[in-house]
Amino acid sequence: MDVREAALQRAHDHAVRWLGSLSDRRVPAGATVDDVVRALGAELPDAPADTPADVVELLATACEPGLTAFPGGRFYGFVVGGGEPAALAADWLVSAWDQNCVMRAVSPAHTAVEDLAGAWLLDLLGLPRGSAVGFTTGATMANFTCLAAGRDAVLRRVGWNVARDGLTGGPRVRVLAGESRHMAVDLALRYLGLGEPELVPADDQGRIKSEELRESLAAGGPGPTIVVLQAGDVHSGAFDPFAEAIDAARAAEAWVHVDGAFGLWAAASPRYARLTAGCEQADSWATDAHKTLNVPYDCGLAFVRDPGALRAAMGLHGDYLIQDERGDPFDKVPELSRRGRAFTVWAALRSLGRSGVTDLVERLCRHASSFAAGIAGLDGATVLNDVVFTQVCAHFGDDERTERVLGRLLDDGTAWISGSTWRGRRVMRIAVSNWSTTDDDVSRTLDAIRRAAA
């Protein structure tokens, strides 16, 4: 066995042990940052390690106590999926193959897989056939990518070439978003030099009010405009009224972008597709594959109806590049050097099939409903949101008691559920996102919540 094979075998052994421990281990990490630093050793050695396998052994043994069981079935703190088995295995191949997946001529295998996976995604999510699909690091950069295409497009309509002339001296781009939009939208707008969005009032579940959107658009007058809607509020899971909101945006000739980091996947289920009705009329959409689809980190997805608009915003030319007239993967995303994210997405989709993706979405929703029913039966506990998708927000009588319950729950270690502040109250926020969560995981977690609330 050569040194590379020995190192890979050691990594495999530790990975298998780690994954096998998830069903029984405490979910929170058992070591602090300082603990892990001490175990690793803070000083850079003067001499090389004896073997690469020794380095893998040190890394695995020092870091394992400081790992949170994100991939397990009882992590609900953020909207975080686990690694679906085929996608996880494909991700190992991605690192071993070590492809720079930027051009058709240089990475034909990845480009073929990216084309296939992109077409499958458009079909599953009910988005317009022929839309461009870019594979980014996550939903933040997917939002950035789509909004860059939108920014440039609305400025072109009024005769301003942002690629050539920049933003200085150009027309102001208005961006309107619901007051409950995700912070990643604000971050993307900041990166793009567009500043903070104009906020449109939302209802008690976080859904943008379409009539107030129409009034805000009319009050601002004509000019380059972007409207940002959301599929899946981070607290309530609620979906904006797409048909009405997009109709209002179209009347103002605005570009419409949908932030659907986890909620866009509702379209893959006949039972929940009603939540995204009208969404397909937008101009661009962003989501995460490592949320609801459960592809390993990192993998966001940017969809743009007009491939030319995306290519105009993201494409580039280099004399040393071997560019294809049909377009290359790097024409659709911010990065040049990048890993083969489409391999893992294709593996998840091929493994699950259409019915498997539907079952996954509906199973996550069923678990969320079980959490809501279980918590609603506890003394003094109230579920504050309409549980329409995979999010549950609960309050335990007052903010102080809610905070105590959250603290006791983390000390218990059975599950990880984080707190948040929603509509002026501290809440226990449960996000059900992992393919491996079982009915038993939900039952064990509810028992832990009962103990913490007792």
CSV table of C-alpha atoms in Angstrom, one decimal:
chain,number,residue,atom,x,y,z
A,1,MET,CA,0.0,0.0,0.0
A,2,ASP,CA,1.6,3.3,-1.0
A,3,VAL,CA,1.4,6.4,1.1
A,4,ARG,CA,-1.5,7.9,-0.7
A,5,GLU,CA,-3.6,4.8,-0.4
A,6,ALA,CA,-2.7,4.4,3.3
A,7,ALA,CA,-3.8,8.0,4.0
A,8,LEU,CA,-7.1,7.5,2.1
A,9,GLN,CA,-7.7,4.2,4.0
A,10,ARG,CA,-7.2,6.0,7.3
A,11,ALA,CA,-9.6,8.8,6.3
A,12,HIS,CA,-12.1,6.2,5.2
A,13,ASP,CA,-11.9,4.3,8.5
A,14,HIS,CA,-12.4,7.5,10.6
A,15,ALA,CA,-15.2,8.7,8.3
A,16,VAL,CA,-17.1,5.4,8.7
A,17,ARG,CA,-16.7,5.4,12.4
A,18,TRP,CA,-17.9,9.0,12.6
A,19,LEU,CA,-21.0,8.4,10.5
A,20,GLY,CA,-21.7,5.2,12.6
A,21,SER,CA,-21.6,7.2,15.8
A,22,LEU,CA,-24.3,9.7,14.8
A,23,SER,CA,-27.3,7.8,16.0
A,24,ASP,CA,-26.1,7.6,19.6
A,25,ARG,CA,-23.7,10.5,20.1
A,26,ARG,CA,-24.5,13.8,21.8
A,27,VAL,CA,-25.3,16.3,19.1
A,28,PRO,CA,-23.4,19.3,20.5
A,29,ALA,CA,-19.6,19.3,20.2
A,30,GLY,CA,-17.8,17.9,23.3
A,31,ALA,CA,-14.7,20.1,22.9
A,32,THR,CA,-13.9,23.8,22.7
A,33,VAL,CA,-11.8,25.5,20.1
A,34,ASP,CA,-9.0,25.7,22.6
A,35,ASP,CA,-9.2,22.0,23.3
A,36,VAL,CA,-8.8,21.2,19.6
A,37,VAL,CA,-5.9,23.6,19.2
A,38,ARG,CA,-4.1,21.9,22.1
A,39,ALA,CA,-4.7,18.5,20.7
A,40,LEU,CA,-3.4,19.5,17.3
A,41,GLY,CA,-0.5,21.5,18.5
A,42,ALA,CA,-0.2,25.2,17.9
A,43,GLU,CA,3.3,25.3,16.4
A,44,LEU,CA,4.1,24.5,12.8
A,45,PRO,CA,6.7,21.6,12.9
A,46,ASP,CA,10.1,22.2,11.3
A,47,ALA,CA,10.2,18.7,9.7
A,48,PRO,CA,7.7,16.8,7.6
A,49,ALA,CA,5.4,14.3,9.2
A,50,ASP,CA,6.4,10.7,9.1
A,51,THR,CA,3.6,9.7,6.7
A,52,PRO,CA,0.4,11.4,5.4
A,53,ALA,CA,-1.6,8.7,7.3
A,54,ASP,CA,-0.1,10.1,10.5
A,55,VAL,CA,-1.4,13.5,9.7
A,56,VAL,CA,-4.9,12.2,8.9
A,57,GLU,CA,-4.8,10.3,12.2
A,58,LEU,CA,-3.9,13.4,14.2
A,59,LEU,CA,-6.5,15.5,12.4
A,60,ALA,CA,-9.3,13.0,13.0
A,61,THR,CA,-8.5,12.2,16.6
A,62,ALA,CA,-7.9,15.8,17.6
A,63,CYS,CA,-11.0,17.2,15.8
A,64,GLU,CA,-13.6,14.5,16.4
A,65,PRO,CA,-14.5,15.7,20.0
A,66,GLY,CA,-15.0,19.2,18.5
A,67,LEU,CA,-17.5,18.1,15.8
A,68,THR,CA,-21.2,18.9,16.0
A,69,ALA,CA,-23.4,16.1,14.6
A,70,PHE,CA,-24.7,18.2,11.7
A,71,PRO,CA,-25.1,15.1,9.5
A,72,GLY,CA,-27.2,13.2,12.1
A,73,GLY,CA,-31.0,13.0,12.3
A,74,ARG,CA,-31.4,15.2,15.4
A,75,PHE,CA,-29.7,18.5,14.4
A,76,TYR,CA,-32.4,21.1,13.8
A,77,GLY,CA,-30.6,24.3,14.7
A,78,PHE,CA,-30.1,25.7,11.2
A,79,VAL,CA,-31.5,24.7,7.8
A,80,VAL,CA,-28.8,22.1,7.4
A,81,GLY,CA,-29.1,18.8,5.4
A,82,GLY,CA,-26.9,15.8,5.8
A,83,GLY,CA,-25.0,13.9,3.1
A,84,GLU,CA,-27.3,11.7,1.1
A,85,PRO,CA,-25.3,8.5,0.7
A,86,ALA,CA,-24.8,8.6,-3.1
A,87,ALA,CA,-24.0,12.3,-3.0
A,88,LEU,CA,-21.5,11.8,-0.1
A,89,ALA,CA,-19.7,9.1,-2.0
A,90,ALA,CA,-19.6,11.2,-5.1
A,91,ASP,CA,-18.1,14.0,-3.1
A,92,TRP,CA,-15.2,11.7,-2.2
A,93,LEU,CA,-14.7,11.1,-5.9
A,94,VAL,CA,-14.8,14.8,-6.6
A,95,SER,CA,-11.8,15.3,-4.3
A,96,ALA,CA,-10.0,12.3,-5.8
A,97,TRP,CA,-10.6,13.3,-9.4
A,98,ASP,CA,-9.5,16.8,-8.6
A,99,GLN,CA,-11.0,18.4,-11.7
A,100,ASN,CA,-11.1,22.2,-12.2
A,101,CYS,CA,-14.6,22.3,-13.6
A,102,VAL,CA,-14.6,25.5,-15.6
A,103,MET,CA,-14.6,24.6,-19.4
A,104,ARG,CA,-16.2,22.1,-21.7
A,105,ALA,CA,-13.0,21.4,-23.4
A,106,VAL,CA,-11.0,20.7,-20.3
A,107,SER,CA,-13.6,19.1,-18.0
A,108,PRO,CA,-16.1,17.3,-20.4
A,109,ALA,CA,-17.2,14.8,-17.8
A,110,HIS,CA,-18.3,17.5,-15.4
A,111,THR,CA,-19.9,19.6,-18.1
A,112,ALA,CA,-21.9,16.7,-19.2
A,113,VAL,CA,-23.1,16.0,-15.7
A,114,GLU,CA,-23.7,19.7,-15.0
A,115,ASP,CA,-25.9,19.9,-18.2
A,116,LEU,CA,-27.9,16.8,-17.2
A,117,ALA,CA,-28.3,17.8,-13.5
A,118,GLY,CA,-29.3,21.3,-14.5
A,119,ALA,CA,-32.0,20.0,-16.9
A,120,TRP,CA,-33.3,17.6,-14.2
A,121,LEU,CA,-33.5,20.4,-11.6
A,122,LEU,CA,-35.5,22.7,-13.9
A,123,ASP,CA,-37.9,19.9,-14.5
A,124,LEU,CA,-38.2,18.9,-10.8
A,125,LEU,CA,-38.7,22.5,-9.7
A,126,GLY,CA,-41.1,23.5,-12.5
A,127,LEU,CA,-38.8,26.3,-13.8
A,128,PRO,CA,-38.7,27.3,-17.4
A,129,ARG,CA,-36.9,24.9,-19.7
A,130,GLY,CA,-33.7,26.4,-21.2
A,131,SER,CA,-33.0,28.6,-18.1
A,132,ALA,CA,-29.3,28.8,-17.2
A,133,VAL,CA,-28.2,26.8,-14.1
A,134,GLY,CA,-25.1,27.8,-12.2
A,135,PHE,CA,-23.5,25.8,-9.4
A,136,THR,CA,-22.2,28.1,-6.7
A,137,THR,CA,-20.9,27.8,-3.1
A,138,GLY,CA,-24.2,28.3,-1.5
A,139,ALA,CA,-27.5,30.3,-1.5
A,140,THR,CA,-25.7,33.5,-0.7
A,141,MET,CA,-23.6,33.3,-3.8
A,142,ALA,CA,-26.6,32.0,-5.8
A,143,ASN,CA,-28.5,35.1,-4.8
A,144,PHE,CA,-25.5,37.2,-5.7
A,145,THR,CA,-25.2,35.6,-9.1
A,146,CYS,CA,-28.9,36.0,-9.9
A,147,LEU,CA,-29.0,39.6,-8.6
A,148,ALA,CA,-25.9,40.5,-10.6
A,149,ALA,CA,-27.7,39.3,-13.8
A,150,GLY,CA,-30.8,41.3,-12.7
A,151,ARG,CA,-28.8,44.4,-11.9
A,152,ASP,CA,-27.0,44.4,-15.3
A,153,ALA,CA,-30.2,43.6,-17.2
A,154,VAL,CA,-32.4,46.4,-15.7
A,155,LEU,CA,-29.6,48.9,-16.3
A,156,ARG,CA,-29.2,47.8,-19.9
A,157,ARG,CA,-32.9,48.5,-20.4
A,158,VAL,CA,-32.2,52.2,-19.7
A,159,GLY,CA,-29.0,52.4,-21.7
A,160,TRP,CA,-26.4,51.9,-19.0
A,161,ASN,CA,-23.6,49.3,-19.5
A,162,VAL,CA,-22.5,48.4,-16.0
A,163,ALA,CA,-19.8,46.0,-17.2
A,164,ARG,CA,-18.1,48.8,-19.1
A,165,ASP,CA,-18.9,51.8,-17.0
A,166,GLY,CA,-19.5,50.5,-13.5
A,167,LEU,CA,-22.1,51.9,-11.2
A,168,THR,CA,-20.7,55.4,-10.6
A,169,GLY,CA,-22.7,58.0,-12.4
A,170,GLY,CA,-25.4,55.5,-13.5
A,171,PRO,CA,-29.1,55.3,-12.8
A,172,ARG,CA,-30.0,54.2,-9.3
A,173,VAL,CA,-31.3,50.6,-9.1
A,174,ARG,CA,-34.3,50.3,-6.8
A,175,VAL,CA,-34.5,47.0,-4.9
A,176,LEU,CA,-37.7,46.1,-3.1
A,177,ALA,CA,-38.0,43.1,-0.7
A,178,GLY,CA,-40.3,42.0,2.0
A,179,GLU,CA,-39.4,43.0,5.5
A,180,SER,CA,-38.9,39.3,6.5
A,181,ARG,CA,-36.4,38.6,3.7
A,182,HIS,CA,-33.3,36.6,4.6
A,183,MET,CA,-30.1,38.5,5.6
A,184,ALA,CA,-28.3,36.7,2.7
A,185,VAL,CA,-30.2,38.9,0.3
A,186,ASP,CA,-29.0,42.1,2.0
A,187,LEU,CA,-25.4,40.7,1.9
A,188,ALA,CA,-25.6,40.0,-1.8
A,189,LEU,CA,-27.0,43.4,-2.5
A,190,ARG,CA,-24.1,44.9,-0.5
A,191,TYR,CA,-21.6,43.0,-2.5
A,192,LEU,CA,-23.2,44.3,-5.7
A,193,GLY,CA,-23.1,47.9,-4.7
A,194,LEU,CA,-26.9,48.2,-4.5
A,195,GLY,CA,-27.2,49.1,-0.8
A,196,GLU,CA,-30.1,48.2,1.4
A,197,PRO,CA,-33.4,47.2,-0.1
A,198,GLU,CA,-36.6,49.2,0.3
A,199,LEU,CA,-38.7,47.1,2.7
A,200,VAL,CA,-42.3,46.2,1.9
A,201,PRO,CA,-44.5,45.2,4.9
A,202,ALA,CA,-45.2,41.5,5.4
A,203,ASP,CA,-48.0,39.7,7.2
A,204,ASP,CA,-47.7,37.9,10.5
A,205,GLN,CA,-46.1,34.9,8.8
A,206,GLY,CA,-43.5,36.9,6.9
A,207,ARG,CA,-45.3,36.9,3.5
A,208,ILE,CA,-44.9,40.1,1.5
A,209,LYS,CA,-48.1,42.1,1.1
A,210,SER,CA,-48.6,42.2,-2.7
A,211,GLU,CA,-50.9,45.3,-2.7
A,212,GLU,CA,-48.4,47.2,-0.6
A,213,LEU,CA,-45.7,46.1,-3.0
A,214,ARG,CA,-47.7,47.4,-5.9
A,215,GLU,CA,-48.2,50.7,-4.1
A,216,SER,CA,-44.5,51.0,-3.3
A,217,LEU,CA,-43.5,50.3,-6.9
A,218,ALA,CA,-45.9,52.9,-8.2
A,219,ALA,CA,-44.7,55.5,-5.7
A,220,GLY,CA,-41.2,55.1,-6.9
A,221,GLY,CA,-41.9,55.8,-10.5
A,222,PRO,CA,-40.3,54.3,-13.6
A,223,GLY,CA,-36.6,53.2,-13.6
A,224,PRO,CA,-34.4,50.1,-13.2
A,225,THR,CA,-36.0,48.0,-10.5
A,226,ILE,CA,-35.6,44.6,-8.9
A,227,VAL,CA,-38.1,42.8,-6.7
A,228,VAL,CA,-36.9,40.1,-4.3
A,229,LEU,CA,-39.4,37.5,-3.2
A,230,GLN,CA,-38.9,34.4,-1.0
A,231,ALA,CA,-39.9,30.8,-1.0
A,232,GLY,CA,-39.7,29.7,2.6
A,233,ASP,CA,-39.4,32.2,5.4
A,234,VAL,CA,-36.5,31.2,7.7
A,235,HIS,CA,-38.8,31.3,10.8
A,236,SER,CA,-42.3,30.4,9.6
A,237,GLY,CA,-41.5,28.6,6.4
A,238,ALA,CA,-44.1,30.8,4.7
A,239,PHE,CA,-44.0,31.5,1.0
A,240,ASP,CA,-44.7,34.9,-0.7
A,241,PRO,CA,-47.9,35.2,-2.8
A,242,PHE,CA,-46.0,34.8,-6.1
A,243,ALA,CA,-48.7,35.2,-8.6
A,244,GLU,CA,-49.9,38.5,-7.2
A,245,ALA,CA,-46.5,39.9,-6.3
A,246,ILE,CA,-45.0,39.0,-9.7
A,247,ASP,CA,-48.0,40.6,-11.5
A,248,ALA,CA,-47.3,43.8,-9.5
A,249,ALA,CA,-43.6,43.7,-10.4
A,250,ARG,CA,-44.3,43.1,-14.1
A,251,ALA,CA,-46.5,46.2,-14.2
A,252,ALA,CA,-43.4,48.1,-13.1
A,253,GLU,CA,-41.1,46.3,-15.6
A,254,ALA,CA,-39.0,45.0,-12.7
A,255,TRP,CA,-36.7,42.0,-12.6
A,256,VAL,CA,-38.1,39.4,-10.1
A,257,HIS,CA,-35.8,37.2,-8.1
A,258,VAL,CA,-36.9,34.4,-5.8
A,259,ASP,CA,-34.7,33.5,-2.8
A,260,GLY,CA,-35.7,29.8,-2.2
A,261,ALA,CA,-32.8,28.5,-0.2
A,262,PHE,CA,-34.8,25.6,1.2
A,263,GLY,CA,-38.3,26.3,0.2
A,264,LEU,CA,-37.9,26.1,-3.6
A,265,TRP,CA,-37.9,22.3,-3.2
A,266,ALA,CA,-41.6,22.4,-2.3
A,267,ALA,CA,-42.2,22.5,-6.1
A,268,ALA,CA,-40.9,18.9,-6.3
A,269,SER,CA,-43.9,17.6,-4.3
A,270,PRO,CA,-47.4,17.5,-5.7
A,271,ARG,CA,-48.7,18.0,-2.2
A,272,TYR,CA,-46.7,21.1,-1.5
A,273,ALA,CA,-46.2,22.6,-5.0
A,274,ARG,CA,-49.1,24.9,-4.4
A,275,LEU,CA,-46.8,26.9,-2.1
A,276,THR,CA,-44.6,27.9,-5.1
A,277,ALA,CA,-47.5,28.5,-7.6
A,278,GLY,CA,-46.7,31.4,-9.8
A,279,CYS,CA,-43.0,31.3,-8.8
A,280,GLU,CA,-42.0,30.1,-12.2
A,281,GLN,CA,-43.0,33.5,-13.7
A,282,ALA,CA,-39.9,35.1,-12.0
A,283,ASP,CA,-36.7,36.0,-13.8
A,284,SER,CA,-34.3,34.2,-11.5
A,285,TRP,CA,-34.2,31.8,-8.5
A,286,ALA,CA,-31.7,30.7,-5.9
A,287,THR,CA,-31.5,27.6,-3.7
A,288,ASP,CA,-29.2,25.4,-1.8
A,289,ALA,CA,-28.6,21.8,-2.8
A,290,HIS,CA,-27.0,21.1,0.7
A,291,LYS,CA,-30.3,22.0,2.4
A,292,THR,CA,-33.4,20.1,1.3
A,293,LEU,CA,-31.7,18.0,-1.3
A,294,ASN,CA,-29.0,16.9,1.2
A,295,VAL,CA,-25.9,17.3,-1.0
A,296,PRO,CA,-22.7,17.7,1.0
A,297,TYR,CA,-21.3,21.2,1.4
A,298,ASP,CA,-20.8,23.4,-0.5
A,299,CYS,CA,-23.4,23.6,-3.3
A,300,GLY,CA,-25.8,26.4,-4.2
A,301,LEU,CA,-27.8,26.7,-7.3
A,302,ALA,CA,-28.5,29.8,-9.4
A,303,PHE,CA,-31.2,29.7,-12.0
A,304,VAL,CA,-31.7,32.5,-14.6
A,305,ARG,CA,-34.5,32.5,-17.2
A,306,ASP,CA,-32.4,34.4,-19.7
A,307,PRO,CA,-29.1,32.6,-20.2
A,308,GLY,CA,-27.8,35.6,-22.1
A,309,ALA,CA,-28.3,37.9,-19.1
A,310,LEU,CA,-26.4,35.5,-16.8
A,311,ARG,CA,-23.6,35.2,-19.3
A,312,ALA,CA,-23.4,38.9,-19.7
A,313,ALA,CA,-23.0,39.4,-15.9
A,314,MET,CA,-20.7,36.4,-15.2
A,315,GLY,CA,-18.8,35.6,-18.4
A,316,LEU,CA,-15.3,36.6,-19.3
A,317,HIS,CA,-12.7,36.1,-22.0
A,318,GLY,CA,-9.1,35.1,-21.6
A,319,ASP,CA,-6.7,34.4,-24.5
A,320,TYR,CA,-5.4,31.3,-22.8
A,321,LEU,CA,-8.8,29.8,-22.2
A,322,ILE,CA,-10.3,27.2,-24.5
A,323,GLN,CA,-13.8,28.6,-24.7
A,324,ASP,CA,-16.8,27.0,-26.4
A,325,GLU,CA,-19.3,28.9,-28.4
A,326,ARG,CA,-22.1,27.1,-26.6
A,327,GLY,CA,-20.9,28.6,-23.3
A,328,ASP,CA,-18.9,27.2,-20.5
A,329,PRO,CA,-19.6,26.5,-16.8
A,330,PHE,CA,-17.6,29.5,-15.7
A,331,ASP,CA,-20.0,31.7,-17.7
A,332,LYS,CA,-22.7,31.1,-15.1
A,333,VAL,CA,-20.9,31.6,-11.7
A,334,PRO,CA,-18.5,34.0,-10.0
A,335,GLU,CA,-15.6,31.6,-9.7
A,336,LEU,CA,-13.1,30.3,-12.2
A,337,SER,CA,-11.3,27.6,-10.1
A,338,ARG,CA,-14.0,25.5,-8.6
A,339,ARG,CA,-14.8,21.9,-7.6
A,340,GLY,CA,-17.2,19.6,-9.4
A,341,ARG,CA,-20.4,20.4,-7.5
A,342,ALA,CA,-22.6,19.0,-10.2
A,343,PHE,CA,-21.2,15.5,-9.6
A,344,THR,CA,-22.8,15.4,-6.2
A,345,VAL,CA,-26.1,16.9,-7.3
A,346,TRP,CA,-26.4,14.4,-10.1
A,347,ALA,CA,-25.7,11.6,-7.7
A,348,ALA,CA,-28.4,12.7,-5.3
A,349,LEU,CA,-30.9,13.1,-8.1
A,350,ARG,CA,-30.0,9.8,-9.8
A,351,SER,CA,-30.1,8.0,-6.4
A,352,LEU,CA,-33.5,9.4,-5.3
A,353,GLY,CA,-35.3,9.7,-8.6
A,354,ARG,CA,-38.3,11.9,-9.0
A,355,SER,CA,-40.4,10.0,-6.5
A,356,GLY,CA,-37.5,9.9,-4.0
A,357,VAL,CA,-37.1,13.7,-4.0
A,358,THR,CA,-40.9,14.0,-3.5
A,359,ASP,CA,-40.8,11.5,-0.6
A,360,LEU,CA,-37.8,13.4,0.9
A,361,VAL,CA,-39.6,16.7,0.8
A,362,GLU,CA,-42.8,15.3,2.2
A,363,ARG,CA,-41.1,13.3,5.0
A,364,LEU,CA,-39.3,16.5,6.2
A,365,CYS,CA,-42.7,18.3,6.3
A,366,ARG,CA,-44.3,15.4,8.1
A,367,HIS,CA,-41.6,15.5,10.8
A,368,ALA,CA,-42.1,19.3,11.2
A,369,SER,CA,-45.9,18.7,11.7
A,370,SER,CA,-45.1,16.0,14.3
A,371,PHE,CA,-42.9,18.5,16.2
A,372,ALA,CA,-45.6,21.1,16.1
A,373,ALA,CA,-48.2,18.7,17.5
A,374,GLY,CA,-45.9,17.4,20.2
A,375,ILE,CA,-44.9,20.9,21.4
A,376,ALA,CA,-48.4,22.2,21.3
A,377,GLY,CA,-49.4,19.6,23.9
A,378,LEU,CA,-46.9,20.8,26.4
A,379,ASP,CA,-48.0,23.0,29.3
A,380,GLY,CA,-47.4,26.6,28.6
A,381,ALA,CA,-45.9,26.0,25.1
A,382,THR,CA,-47.3,27.6,22.0
A,383,VAL,CA,-46.4,27.1,18.3
A,384,LEU,CA,-46.4,30.6,16.9
A,385,ASN,CA,-46.2,29.9,13.1
A,386,ASP,CA,-48.5,28.2,10.7
A,387,VAL,CA,-46.5,25.0,10.0
A,388,VAL,CA,-46.7,24.9,6.2
A,389,PHE,CA,-43.3,23.5,5.4
A,390,THR,CA,-40.3,22.4,7.5
A,391,GLN,CA,-40.0,25.2,10.1
A,392,VAL,CA,-41.5,25.3,13.6
A,393,CYS,CA,-41.2,28.3,16.0
A,394,ALA,CA,-42.3,27.6,19.6
A,395,HIS,CA,-42.6,29.9,22.7
A,396,PHE,CA,-42.7,28.7,26.3
A,397,GLY,CA,-44.8,31.3,28.0
A,398,ASP,CA,-42.2,34.0,28.3
A,399,ASP,CA,-38.8,34.9,26.9
A,400,GLU,CA,-37.0,33.9,30.0
A,401,ARG,CA,-38.5,30.4,30.2
A,402,THR,CA,-38.0,29.9,26.5
A,403,GLU,CA,-34.3,30.7,27.0
A,404,ARG,CA,-34.1,28.3,29.9
A,405,VAL,CA,-35.7,25.5,27.9
A,406,LEU,CA,-33.2,26.1,25.1
A,407,GLY,CA,-30.2,26.0,27.5
A,408,ARG,CA,-31.4,22.8,29.1
A,409,LEU,CA,-32.0,21.2,25.8
A,410,LEU,CA,-28.4,21.8,24.6
A,411,ASP,CA,-27.1,20.6,28.0
A,412,ASP,CA,-29.1,17.4,27.5
A,413,GLY,CA,-27.3,16.8,24.2
A,414,THR,CA,-30.0,14.6,22.6
A,415,ALA,CA,-30.6,17.2,19.9
A,416,TRP,CA,-29.5,20.6,18.8
A,417,ILE,CA,-32.2,23.2,18.5
A,418,SER,CA,-31.2,26.9,18.5
A,419,GLY,CA,-33.1,29.9,19.6
A,420,SER,CA,-34.0,33.0,17.6
A,421,THR,CA,-36.1,36.2,18.0
A,422,TRP,CA,-39.2,36.3,15.9
A,423,ARG,CA,-41.9,38.9,16.0
A,424,GLY,CA,-40.5,40.4,19.1
A,425,ARG,CA,-40.3,37.1,21.1
A,426,ARG,CA,-37.6,34.6,21.8
A,427,VAL,CA,-38.5,31.3,20.2
A,428,MET,CA,-37.3,27.7,19.8
A,429,ARG,CA,-36.7,27.4,16.1
A,430,ILE,CA,-36.8,23.9,14.6
A,431,ALA,CA,-35.7,23.4,11.0
A,432,VAL,CA,-36.2,19.9,9.8
A,433,SER,CA,-33.8,19.3,6.9
A,434,ASN,CA,-31.9,16.0,7.2
A,435,TRP,CA,-32.7,13.0,5.0
A,436,SER,CA,-31.7,10.7,7.9
A,437,THR,CA,-34.2,12.1,10.5
A,438,THR,CA,-36.5,9.3,11.5
A,439,ASP,CA,-39.7,9.1,13.5
A,440,ASP,CA,-37.6,7.8,16.4
A,441,ASP,CA,-35.4,10.9,16.1
A,442,VAL,CA,-38.4,13.1,16.4
A,443,SER,CA,-39.8,11.1,19.3
A,444,ARG,CA,-36.4,11.2,21.2
A,445,THR,CA,-36.2,15.0,20.5
A,446,LEU,CA,-39.7,15.6,21.8
A,447,ASP,CA,-38.9,13.7,24.9
A,448,ALA,CA,-35.8,15.9,25.4
A,449,ILE,CA,-37.9,19.0,24.9
A,450,ARG,CA,-40.4,17.7,27.5
A,451,ARG,CA,-37.6,17.2,30.0
A,452,ALA,CA,-36.2,20.7,29.3
A,453,ALA,CA,-39.6,22.3,29.7
A,454,ALA,CA,-40.6,20.4,32.9
